[in-house]
Short mmCIF file of N, CA and C and ligand atoms in Angstrom, two decimals:
data_model
loop_
_atom_site.label_atom_id
_atom_site.label_comp_id
_atom_site.label_asym_id
_atom_site.label_seq_id
_atom_site.Cartn_x
_atom_site.Cartn_y
_atom_site.Cartn_z
N MET A 1 163.65 -36.42 97.54
CA MET A 1 165.10 -36.30 97.48
C MET A 1 165.79 -37.62 97.78
N PRO A 2 166.78 -38.00 96.99
CA PRO A 2 167.46 -39.25 97.31
C PRO A 2 168.20 -39.12 98.65
N ASP A 3 168.22 -40.22 99.41
CA ASP A 3 169.00 -40.22 100.64
C ASP A 3 170.46 -40.45 100.29
N GLY A 4 171.28 -40.45 101.30
CA GLY A 4 172.69 -40.78 101.06
C GLY A 4 173.48 -39.56 100.63
N PRO A 5 174.67 -39.80 100.07
CA PRO A 5 175.55 -38.68 99.74
C PRO A 5 174.90 -37.76 98.71
N ARG A 6 175.18 -36.48 98.84
CA ARG A 6 174.66 -35.52 97.86
C ARG A 6 175.54 -35.60 96.63
N THR A 7 174.94 -36.13 95.57
CA THR A 7 175.71 -36.37 94.34
C THR A 7 175.33 -35.38 93.25
N ALA A 8 176.33 -34.90 92.54
CA ALA A 8 176.08 -34.03 91.38
C ALA A 8 176.76 -34.62 90.16
N ILE A 9 176.15 -34.37 89.01
CA ILE A 9 176.75 -34.79 87.74
C ILE A 9 177.31 -33.55 87.04
N CYS A 10 178.53 -33.63 86.53
CA CYS A 10 179.09 -32.56 85.69
C CYS A 10 179.21 -33.12 84.27
N PRO A 11 178.23 -32.86 83.41
CA PRO A 11 178.26 -33.45 82.07
C PRO A 11 179.02 -32.59 81.06
N GLY A 12 179.53 -33.23 80.01
CA GLY A 12 180.17 -32.46 78.95
C GLY A 12 180.81 -33.39 77.94
N SER A 13 181.29 -32.79 76.84
CA SER A 13 181.97 -33.65 75.88
C SER A 13 183.46 -33.75 76.21
N TYR A 14 184.01 -32.74 76.83
CA TYR A 14 185.40 -32.80 77.31
C TYR A 14 186.36 -33.30 76.23
N ASP A 15 186.31 -32.63 75.08
CA ASP A 15 187.15 -33.09 73.95
C ASP A 15 188.19 -32.04 73.58
N PRO A 16 189.25 -31.88 74.33
CA PRO A 16 189.60 -32.53 75.59
C PRO A 16 189.24 -31.63 76.78
N VAL A 17 189.44 -32.19 77.97
CA VAL A 17 189.20 -31.42 79.20
C VAL A 17 190.16 -30.23 79.24
N THR A 18 189.67 -29.10 79.74
CA THR A 18 190.53 -27.90 79.88
C THR A 18 190.62 -27.52 81.36
N ASN A 19 191.50 -26.57 81.66
CA ASN A 19 191.58 -26.11 83.05
C ASN A 19 190.29 -25.43 83.48
N GLY A 20 189.53 -24.92 82.53
CA GLY A 20 188.23 -24.31 82.86
C GLY A 20 187.25 -25.37 83.33
N HIS A 21 187.19 -26.52 82.64
CA HIS A 21 186.34 -27.63 83.09
C HIS A 21 186.78 -28.09 84.49
N LEU A 22 188.11 -28.23 84.66
CA LEU A 22 188.62 -28.78 85.93
C LEU A 22 188.31 -27.83 87.08
N ASP A 23 188.28 -26.54 86.78
CA ASP A 23 187.93 -25.55 87.80
C ASP A 23 186.48 -25.77 88.25
N ILE A 24 185.58 -25.96 87.30
CA ILE A 24 184.16 -26.17 87.64
C ILE A 24 183.99 -27.49 88.41
N ILE A 25 184.66 -28.55 87.94
CA ILE A 25 184.54 -29.87 88.58
C ILE A 25 185.04 -29.79 90.03
N GLY A 26 186.19 -29.14 90.22
CA GLY A 26 186.77 -29.02 91.56
C GLY A 26 185.88 -28.20 92.49
N ARG A 27 185.31 -27.14 91.94
CA ARG A 27 184.43 -26.31 92.78
C ARG A 27 183.17 -27.07 93.14
N ALA A 28 182.64 -27.86 92.19
CA ALA A 28 181.44 -28.67 92.49
C ALA A 28 181.77 -29.69 93.58
N ALA A 29 182.99 -30.22 93.53
CA ALA A 29 183.38 -31.25 94.51
C ALA A 29 183.55 -30.67 95.92
N ARG A 30 183.65 -29.35 96.01
CA ARG A 30 183.72 -28.74 97.34
C ARG A 30 182.32 -28.52 97.91
N VAL A 31 181.32 -28.51 97.04
CA VAL A 31 179.96 -28.21 97.50
C VAL A 31 179.15 -29.51 97.68
N PHE A 32 179.44 -30.51 96.84
CA PHE A 32 178.69 -31.77 96.90
C PHE A 32 179.58 -32.85 97.53
N ASP A 33 178.92 -33.90 98.07
CA ASP A 33 179.69 -35.00 98.67
C ASP A 33 180.42 -35.79 97.59
N ARG A 34 179.77 -35.90 96.44
CA ARG A 34 180.30 -36.77 95.40
C ARG A 34 179.98 -36.14 94.05
N VAL A 35 180.98 -36.14 93.17
CA VAL A 35 180.76 -35.59 91.83
C VAL A 35 181.06 -36.67 90.81
N ILE A 36 180.13 -36.87 89.89
CA ILE A 36 180.38 -37.80 88.79
C ILE A 36 180.49 -36.98 87.51
N VAL A 37 181.67 -37.03 86.93
CA VAL A 37 181.87 -36.33 85.67
C VAL A 37 181.34 -37.25 84.58
N GLY A 38 180.33 -36.79 83.86
CA GLY A 38 179.71 -37.61 82.82
C GLY A 38 180.26 -37.19 81.46
N VAL A 39 181.01 -38.08 80.85
CA VAL A 39 181.60 -37.80 79.54
C VAL A 39 180.63 -38.29 78.47
N VAL A 40 180.12 -37.38 77.68
CA VAL A 40 179.15 -37.75 76.65
C VAL A 40 179.87 -38.58 75.58
N ASN A 41 179.35 -39.78 75.35
CA ASN A 41 179.99 -40.69 74.41
C ASN A 41 180.14 -40.07 73.03
N GLN A 42 178.98 -39.70 72.45
CA GLN A 42 179.00 -39.10 71.11
C GLN A 42 178.17 -37.84 71.09
N PRO A 43 178.82 -36.69 71.34
CA PRO A 43 178.05 -35.46 71.43
C PRO A 43 177.31 -35.14 70.13
N LEU A 44 176.04 -34.80 70.24
CA LEU A 44 175.22 -34.47 69.07
C LEU A 44 175.60 -33.12 68.49
N ARG A 45 175.91 -32.19 69.41
CA ARG A 45 176.16 -30.81 69.01
C ARG A 45 177.46 -30.64 68.24
N LYS A 46 178.36 -31.62 68.39
CA LYS A 46 179.68 -31.42 67.81
C LYS A 46 179.89 -32.45 66.69
N ASN A 47 180.85 -32.17 65.81
CA ASN A 47 181.21 -33.18 64.82
C ASN A 47 181.99 -34.27 65.53
N LYS A 48 182.57 -35.15 64.77
CA LYS A 48 183.34 -36.24 65.37
C LYS A 48 184.35 -35.67 66.38
N THR A 49 184.49 -36.37 67.50
CA THR A 49 185.42 -35.87 68.52
C THR A 49 186.86 -36.20 68.12
N LEU A 50 187.79 -35.41 68.63
CA LEU A 50 189.21 -35.65 68.34
C LEU A 50 189.70 -36.84 69.16
N PHE A 51 189.21 -36.95 70.39
CA PHE A 51 189.63 -38.04 71.28
C PHE A 51 188.47 -39.00 71.51
N SER A 52 188.82 -40.28 71.71
CA SER A 52 187.78 -41.29 71.95
C SER A 52 187.19 -41.05 73.35
N PRO A 53 186.00 -41.63 73.62
CA PRO A 53 185.42 -41.46 74.96
C PRO A 53 186.38 -41.93 76.05
N GLU A 54 187.08 -43.03 75.81
CA GLU A 54 187.99 -43.58 76.83
C GLU A 54 189.17 -42.63 77.06
N GLU A 55 189.66 -42.02 75.99
CA GLU A 55 190.77 -41.07 76.16
C GLU A 55 190.29 -39.84 76.93
N ARG A 56 189.11 -39.35 76.59
CA ARG A 56 188.58 -38.16 77.28
C ARG A 56 188.38 -38.46 78.76
N GLN A 57 187.89 -39.68 79.03
CA GLN A 57 187.69 -40.10 80.43
C GLN A 57 189.04 -40.17 81.16
N ALA A 58 190.03 -40.79 80.51
CA ALA A 58 191.33 -40.98 81.17
C ALA A 58 192.01 -39.64 81.49
N PHE A 59 191.88 -38.66 80.62
CA PHE A 59 192.48 -37.34 80.90
C PHE A 59 191.88 -36.76 82.18
N ILE A 60 190.57 -36.89 82.32
CA ILE A 60 189.92 -36.28 83.51
C ILE A 60 190.29 -37.08 84.75
N GLU A 61 190.34 -38.41 84.60
CA GLU A 61 190.72 -39.25 85.75
C GLU A 61 192.10 -38.87 86.25
N ALA A 62 193.04 -38.70 85.31
CA ALA A 62 194.42 -38.37 85.71
C ALA A 62 194.45 -37.01 86.41
N ALA A 63 193.68 -36.07 85.89
CA ALA A 63 193.73 -34.71 86.46
C ALA A 63 193.01 -34.59 87.79
N THR A 64 192.14 -35.56 88.11
CA THR A 64 191.36 -35.44 89.36
C THR A 64 191.70 -36.56 90.34
N SER A 65 192.80 -37.27 90.06
CA SER A 65 193.09 -38.49 90.84
C SER A 65 193.29 -38.21 92.33
N GLU A 66 193.64 -36.96 92.67
CA GLU A 66 193.87 -36.68 94.09
C GLU A 66 192.61 -36.29 94.83
N GLN A 67 191.51 -36.16 94.10
CA GLN A 67 190.25 -35.79 94.76
C GLN A 67 189.37 -37.03 94.86
N ASP A 68 189.23 -37.51 96.09
CA ASP A 68 188.54 -38.80 96.32
C ASP A 68 187.07 -38.80 95.94
N ASN A 69 186.44 -37.65 95.97
CA ASN A 69 184.99 -37.67 95.75
C ASN A 69 184.61 -37.37 94.30
N ILE A 70 185.59 -37.53 93.38
CA ILE A 70 185.28 -37.32 91.95
C ILE A 70 185.46 -38.63 91.19
N GLU A 71 184.43 -39.00 90.44
CA GLU A 71 184.50 -40.19 89.57
C GLU A 71 184.23 -39.74 88.15
N VAL A 72 184.69 -40.53 87.20
CA VAL A 72 184.47 -40.16 85.80
C VAL A 72 183.86 -41.35 85.07
N GLN A 73 182.77 -41.12 84.38
CA GLN A 73 182.12 -42.20 83.63
C GLN A 73 181.67 -41.71 82.26
N VAL A 74 181.73 -42.62 81.29
CA VAL A 74 181.22 -42.30 79.95
C VAL A 74 179.74 -42.68 79.95
N PHE A 75 178.91 -41.86 79.30
CA PHE A 75 177.50 -42.26 79.21
C PHE A 75 176.93 -41.96 77.82
N SER A 76 175.92 -42.76 77.45
CA SER A 76 175.33 -42.62 76.12
C SER A 76 173.82 -42.44 76.21
N THR A 77 173.31 -42.31 77.43
CA THR A 77 171.86 -42.21 77.61
C THR A 77 171.45 -40.75 77.77
N LEU A 78 170.18 -40.56 78.03
CA LEU A 78 169.68 -39.23 78.33
C LEU A 78 170.33 -38.77 79.64
N LEU A 79 170.73 -37.49 79.69
CA LEU A 79 171.43 -36.99 80.89
C LEU A 79 170.63 -37.22 82.18
N VAL A 80 169.33 -36.95 82.14
CA VAL A 80 168.56 -37.11 83.39
C VAL A 80 168.48 -38.59 83.80
N ASP A 81 168.50 -39.50 82.83
CA ASP A 81 168.50 -40.93 83.18
C ASP A 81 169.83 -41.31 83.83
N PHE A 82 170.92 -40.75 83.28
CA PHE A 82 172.24 -41.01 83.86
C PHE A 82 172.28 -40.47 85.30
N ALA A 83 171.70 -39.29 85.49
CA ALA A 83 171.68 -38.68 86.83
C ALA A 83 170.86 -39.55 87.79
N ARG A 84 169.72 -40.02 87.33
CA ARG A 84 168.86 -40.85 88.18
C ARG A 84 169.55 -42.15 88.58
N GLU A 85 170.22 -42.74 87.58
CA GLU A 85 170.93 -44.00 87.80
C GLU A 85 171.91 -43.87 88.96
N HIS A 86 172.45 -42.66 89.14
CA HIS A 86 173.44 -42.45 90.20
C HIS A 86 172.85 -41.74 91.41
N ASN A 87 171.52 -41.66 91.47
CA ASN A 87 170.87 -40.98 92.59
C ASN A 87 171.32 -39.54 92.76
N ALA A 88 171.66 -38.90 91.65
CA ALA A 88 172.15 -37.52 91.75
C ALA A 88 170.98 -36.58 91.95
N ARG A 89 171.22 -35.53 92.71
CA ARG A 89 170.15 -34.55 92.92
C ARG A 89 170.42 -33.28 92.11
N ALA A 90 171.59 -33.19 91.49
CA ALA A 90 171.90 -31.97 90.75
C ALA A 90 172.76 -32.25 89.51
N ILE A 91 172.56 -31.37 88.54
CA ILE A 91 173.42 -31.34 87.35
C ILE A 91 174.16 -30.02 87.44
N VAL A 92 175.49 -30.06 87.44
CA VAL A 92 176.25 -28.82 87.56
C VAL A 92 176.87 -28.48 86.21
N LYS A 93 176.66 -27.22 85.78
CA LYS A 93 177.23 -26.78 84.52
C LYS A 93 177.97 -25.48 84.73
N GLY A 94 179.01 -25.30 83.93
CA GLY A 94 179.75 -24.04 84.01
C GLY A 94 179.14 -23.05 83.04
N LEU A 95 179.14 -21.79 83.41
CA LEU A 95 178.62 -20.76 82.51
C LEU A 95 179.73 -19.77 82.19
N ARG A 96 180.03 -19.67 80.91
CA ARG A 96 181.03 -18.67 80.51
C ARG A 96 180.29 -17.40 80.08
N ALA A 97 180.63 -16.88 78.92
CA ALA A 97 180.02 -15.61 78.50
C ALA A 97 178.54 -15.82 78.19
N ILE A 98 177.91 -14.80 77.73
CA ILE A 98 176.49 -14.83 77.42
C ILE A 98 176.15 -15.99 76.48
N SER A 99 177.11 -16.32 75.60
CA SER A 99 176.85 -17.33 74.58
C SER A 99 176.40 -18.67 75.18
N ASP A 100 176.91 -19.05 76.35
CA ASP A 100 176.48 -20.31 76.96
C ASP A 100 175.03 -20.22 77.45
N PHE A 101 174.60 -19.01 77.76
CA PHE A 101 173.35 -18.86 78.47
C PHE A 101 172.14 -19.36 77.68
N GLU A 102 172.08 -18.98 76.41
CA GLU A 102 170.91 -19.30 75.61
C GLU A 102 170.73 -20.82 75.50
N TYR A 103 171.82 -21.49 75.20
CA TYR A 103 171.76 -22.95 75.07
C TYR A 103 171.41 -23.59 76.41
N GLU A 104 172.06 -23.14 77.46
CA GLU A 104 171.81 -23.73 78.79
C GLU A 104 170.39 -23.47 79.24
N PHE A 105 169.86 -22.31 78.90
CA PHE A 105 168.50 -21.97 79.30
C PHE A 105 167.51 -22.95 78.67
N GLU A 106 167.74 -23.23 77.39
CA GLU A 106 166.86 -24.15 76.68
C GLU A 106 166.98 -25.57 77.26
N MET A 107 168.22 -26.02 77.46
CA MET A 107 168.42 -27.36 78.01
C MET A 107 167.81 -27.48 79.40
N ASN A 108 167.91 -26.40 80.16
CA ASN A 108 167.36 -26.39 81.51
C ASN A 108 165.86 -26.65 81.48
N GLN A 109 165.17 -25.98 80.54
CA GLN A 109 163.70 -26.15 80.47
C GLN A 109 163.36 -27.59 80.10
N LEU A 110 164.13 -28.15 79.16
CA LEU A 110 163.85 -29.52 78.73
C LEU A 110 164.10 -30.51 79.86
N ASN A 111 165.25 -30.35 80.52
CA ASN A 111 165.58 -31.29 81.60
C ASN A 111 164.62 -31.16 82.77
N ARG A 112 164.20 -29.94 83.04
CA ARG A 112 163.28 -29.71 84.15
C ARG A 112 161.94 -30.41 83.89
N LYS A 113 161.55 -30.41 82.61
CA LYS A 113 160.31 -31.06 82.23
C LYS A 113 160.41 -32.57 82.42
N LEU A 114 161.57 -33.10 82.02
CA LEU A 114 161.77 -34.55 82.12
C LEU A 114 161.99 -35.00 83.56
N ALA A 115 162.66 -34.16 84.34
CA ALA A 115 163.04 -34.58 85.70
C ALA A 115 162.99 -33.39 86.65
N PRO A 116 161.78 -33.02 87.08
CA PRO A 116 161.67 -31.84 87.95
C PRO A 116 162.39 -32.02 89.29
N ASP A 117 162.68 -33.25 89.65
CA ASP A 117 163.35 -33.52 90.94
C ASP A 117 164.86 -33.30 90.87
N ILE A 118 165.41 -33.16 89.68
CA ILE A 118 166.86 -32.95 89.59
C ILE A 118 167.13 -31.48 89.27
N GLU A 119 167.86 -30.83 90.15
CA GLU A 119 168.09 -29.39 90.00
C GLU A 119 169.32 -29.13 89.13
N SER A 120 169.22 -28.18 88.20
CA SER A 120 170.42 -27.79 87.45
C SER A 120 171.04 -26.59 88.17
N VAL A 121 172.33 -26.67 88.39
CA VAL A 121 173.04 -25.63 89.13
C VAL A 121 174.12 -25.07 88.22
N TYR A 122 174.23 -23.74 88.17
CA TYR A 122 175.19 -23.11 87.25
C TYR A 122 176.30 -22.44 88.04
N VAL A 123 177.51 -22.77 87.67
CA VAL A 123 178.67 -22.21 88.35
C VAL A 123 179.34 -21.25 87.36
N MET A 124 179.54 -20.01 87.79
CA MET A 124 180.14 -19.01 86.89
C MET A 124 181.61 -19.33 86.65
N ALA A 125 182.02 -19.24 85.40
CA ALA A 125 183.42 -19.48 85.05
C ALA A 125 184.31 -18.50 85.81
N SER A 126 185.46 -18.99 86.26
CA SER A 126 186.45 -18.08 86.86
C SER A 126 186.96 -17.16 85.77
N PRO A 127 187.24 -15.89 86.11
CA PRO A 127 187.63 -14.93 85.06
C PRO A 127 188.75 -15.44 84.17
N GLU A 128 189.74 -16.11 84.77
CA GLU A 128 190.89 -16.53 83.94
C GLU A 128 190.53 -17.60 82.93
N TYR A 129 189.37 -18.23 83.10
CA TYR A 129 188.97 -19.30 82.16
C TYR A 129 187.73 -18.96 81.36
N SER A 130 187.27 -17.73 81.49
CA SER A 130 185.95 -17.46 80.93
C SER A 130 185.95 -17.44 79.40
N PHE A 131 187.14 -17.41 78.79
CA PHE A 131 187.16 -17.46 77.33
C PHE A 131 187.79 -18.75 76.84
N LEU A 132 187.85 -19.74 77.71
CA LEU A 132 188.53 -20.98 77.37
C LEU A 132 187.51 -22.05 76.96
N SER A 133 187.72 -22.63 75.78
CA SER A 133 186.84 -23.73 75.34
C SER A 133 187.69 -24.82 74.71
N SER A 134 187.16 -26.03 74.66
CA SER A 134 187.88 -27.13 74.03
C SER A 134 188.13 -26.80 72.56
N THR A 135 187.14 -26.20 71.92
CA THR A 135 187.27 -25.85 70.50
C THR A 135 188.42 -24.87 70.30
N GLY A 136 188.47 -23.87 71.17
CA GLY A 136 189.55 -22.87 71.08
C GLY A 136 190.91 -23.51 71.26
N VAL A 137 191.00 -24.42 72.22
CA VAL A 137 192.27 -25.09 72.50
C VAL A 137 192.71 -25.90 71.27
N LYS A 138 191.76 -26.61 70.65
CA LYS A 138 192.11 -27.42 69.47
C LYS A 138 192.57 -26.53 68.32
N GLU A 139 191.90 -25.38 68.19
CA GLU A 139 192.27 -24.46 67.11
C GLU A 139 193.67 -23.92 67.34
N LEU A 140 193.94 -23.50 68.58
CA LEU A 140 195.27 -22.98 68.91
C LEU A 140 196.35 -24.03 68.63
N ALA A 141 196.08 -25.26 69.10
CA ALA A 141 197.07 -26.33 68.94
C ALA A 141 197.31 -26.63 67.46
N THR A 142 196.26 -26.55 66.65
CA THR A 142 196.38 -26.83 65.22
C THR A 142 197.37 -25.88 64.55
N PHE A 143 197.37 -24.63 65.03
CA PHE A 143 198.27 -23.65 64.40
C PHE A 143 199.54 -23.44 65.21
N GLY A 144 199.85 -24.43 66.04
CA GLY A 144 201.14 -24.41 66.74
C GLY A 144 201.17 -23.52 67.98
N GLY A 145 200.02 -23.04 68.43
CA GLY A 145 199.99 -22.19 69.63
C GLY A 145 200.29 -23.00 70.89
N ASP A 146 200.76 -22.33 71.92
CA ASP A 146 201.12 -22.99 73.18
C ASP A 146 199.86 -23.09 74.06
N VAL A 147 199.46 -24.32 74.34
CA VAL A 147 198.25 -24.52 75.15
C VAL A 147 198.61 -24.98 76.57
N GLY A 148 199.89 -24.89 76.91
CA GLY A 148 200.39 -25.38 78.20
C GLY A 148 199.68 -24.79 79.42
N ASP A 149 199.20 -23.56 79.30
CA ASP A 149 198.53 -22.93 80.46
C ASP A 149 197.04 -23.23 80.49
N LEU A 150 196.55 -23.87 79.45
CA LEU A 150 195.10 -24.00 79.30
C LEU A 150 194.57 -25.40 79.60
N VAL A 151 195.44 -26.39 79.49
CA VAL A 151 195.02 -27.79 79.69
C VAL A 151 196.10 -28.51 80.51
N PRO A 152 195.77 -29.65 81.15
CA PRO A 152 196.81 -30.41 81.85
C PRO A 152 197.94 -30.80 80.89
N ALA A 153 199.14 -30.98 81.45
CA ALA A 153 200.33 -31.25 80.62
C ALA A 153 200.14 -32.46 79.71
N GLU A 154 199.52 -33.51 80.24
CA GLU A 154 199.33 -34.72 79.45
C GLU A 154 198.43 -34.45 78.23
N VAL A 155 197.42 -33.64 78.45
CA VAL A 155 196.50 -33.30 77.36
C VAL A 155 197.25 -32.49 76.30
N ALA A 156 198.09 -31.55 76.75
CA ALA A 156 198.84 -30.71 75.80
C ALA A 156 199.72 -31.58 74.91
N SER A 157 200.38 -32.58 75.49
CA SER A 157 201.29 -33.37 74.65
C SER A 157 200.51 -34.31 73.72
N LYS A 158 199.42 -34.90 74.22
CA LYS A 158 198.61 -35.79 73.35
C LYS A 158 197.94 -34.99 72.22
N LEU A 159 197.60 -33.76 72.54
CA LEU A 159 196.96 -32.89 71.55
C LEU A 159 197.94 -32.62 70.40
N ALA A 160 199.17 -32.31 70.75
CA ALA A 160 200.18 -32.02 69.73
C ALA A 160 200.38 -33.25 68.84
N GLU A 161 200.48 -34.43 69.48
CA GLU A 161 200.66 -35.68 68.73
C GLU A 161 199.49 -35.93 67.78
N ARG A 162 198.29 -35.83 68.32
CA ARG A 162 197.08 -36.16 67.57
C ARG A 162 196.91 -35.23 66.38
N ILE A 163 197.22 -33.96 66.59
CA ILE A 163 197.01 -32.98 65.53
C ILE A 163 198.03 -33.18 64.41
N GLN A 164 199.24 -33.56 64.79
CA GLN A 164 200.27 -33.83 63.77
C GLN A 164 199.87 -34.99 62.88
N ARG A 165 199.20 -35.97 63.47
CA ARG A 165 198.85 -37.18 62.72
C ARG A 165 197.67 -36.96 61.76
N ARG A 166 196.93 -35.87 61.95
CA ARG A 166 195.74 -35.66 61.14
C ARG A 166 196.06 -35.25 59.71
P1 ADP B 1 183.12 -27.06 75.49
O1 ADP B 1 182.03 -26.04 75.28
O2 ADP B 1 184.42 -26.47 75.96
O3 ADP B 1 183.28 -28.03 74.37
P2 ADP B 1 181.73 -29.09 77.02
O4 ADP B 1 180.66 -29.35 76.07
O5 ADP B 1 182.67 -30.21 77.30
O6 ADP B 1 182.66 -27.86 76.71
O7 ADP B 1 181.13 -28.47 78.34
C1 ADP B 1 180.98 -29.05 79.57
C2 ADP B 1 180.56 -28.00 80.57
O8 ADP B 1 181.69 -27.20 80.94
C3 ADP B 1 179.52 -27.00 80.08
O9 ADP B 1 178.66 -26.72 81.16
C4 ADP B 1 180.33 -25.78 79.71
O10 ADP B 1 179.57 -24.60 79.77
C5 ADP B 1 181.38 -25.83 80.78
N1 ADP B 1 182.63 -25.17 80.45
C6 ADP B 1 183.40 -25.38 79.37
N2 ADP B 1 184.51 -24.59 79.41
C7 ADP B 1 184.41 -23.86 80.55
C8 ADP B 1 185.22 -22.84 81.16
N3 ADP B 1 186.33 -22.42 80.58
N4 ADP B 1 184.81 -22.32 82.34
C9 ADP B 1 183.65 -22.74 82.89
N5 ADP B 1 182.84 -23.67 82.38
C10 ADP B 1 183.21 -24.23 81.22
#
């Protein structure tokens, strides 16, 4: 086990960050000494992102600026390498409905094989956010839906701008 502060990584594409992500990040920050939010530079699972890595990072930084033990970094390497680089002992992921489970189960087996010393920890989505996803938010915003309750205010306004320009 690494010495020093107990560090966890919260990885994701965060395109853009939602209140559901922020709930998981905040809860992780209450359990671990230090949380590093890892913004995946170019997610494989998704098509081109709507926001650049720097924009995605800045949204999370603004939303977590009052929590001293949260940092945000963009990464392009293997997740377990990123975790090792920061001496993290855990990877924290949020679990929504059953749909997240299958994918997370597979990733868990792969990561465990690569790095048995790093534990993956799953935090259950809060009921109010359990149906909230970045994809859903983008879809709602595209058709003029109000996303004010689902994402930070800055994200809601940038989302409206970005979608209009497309
Ligand atoms: P998304 O699936 O919304 O595009 P990401 O790929 O950015 O999200 O996911 C980052 C992490 O956040 C994943 O572990 C995902 O399961 C989790 N997550 C996403 N939305 C929520 C939510 N509303 N509540 C809890 N966890 C969530």
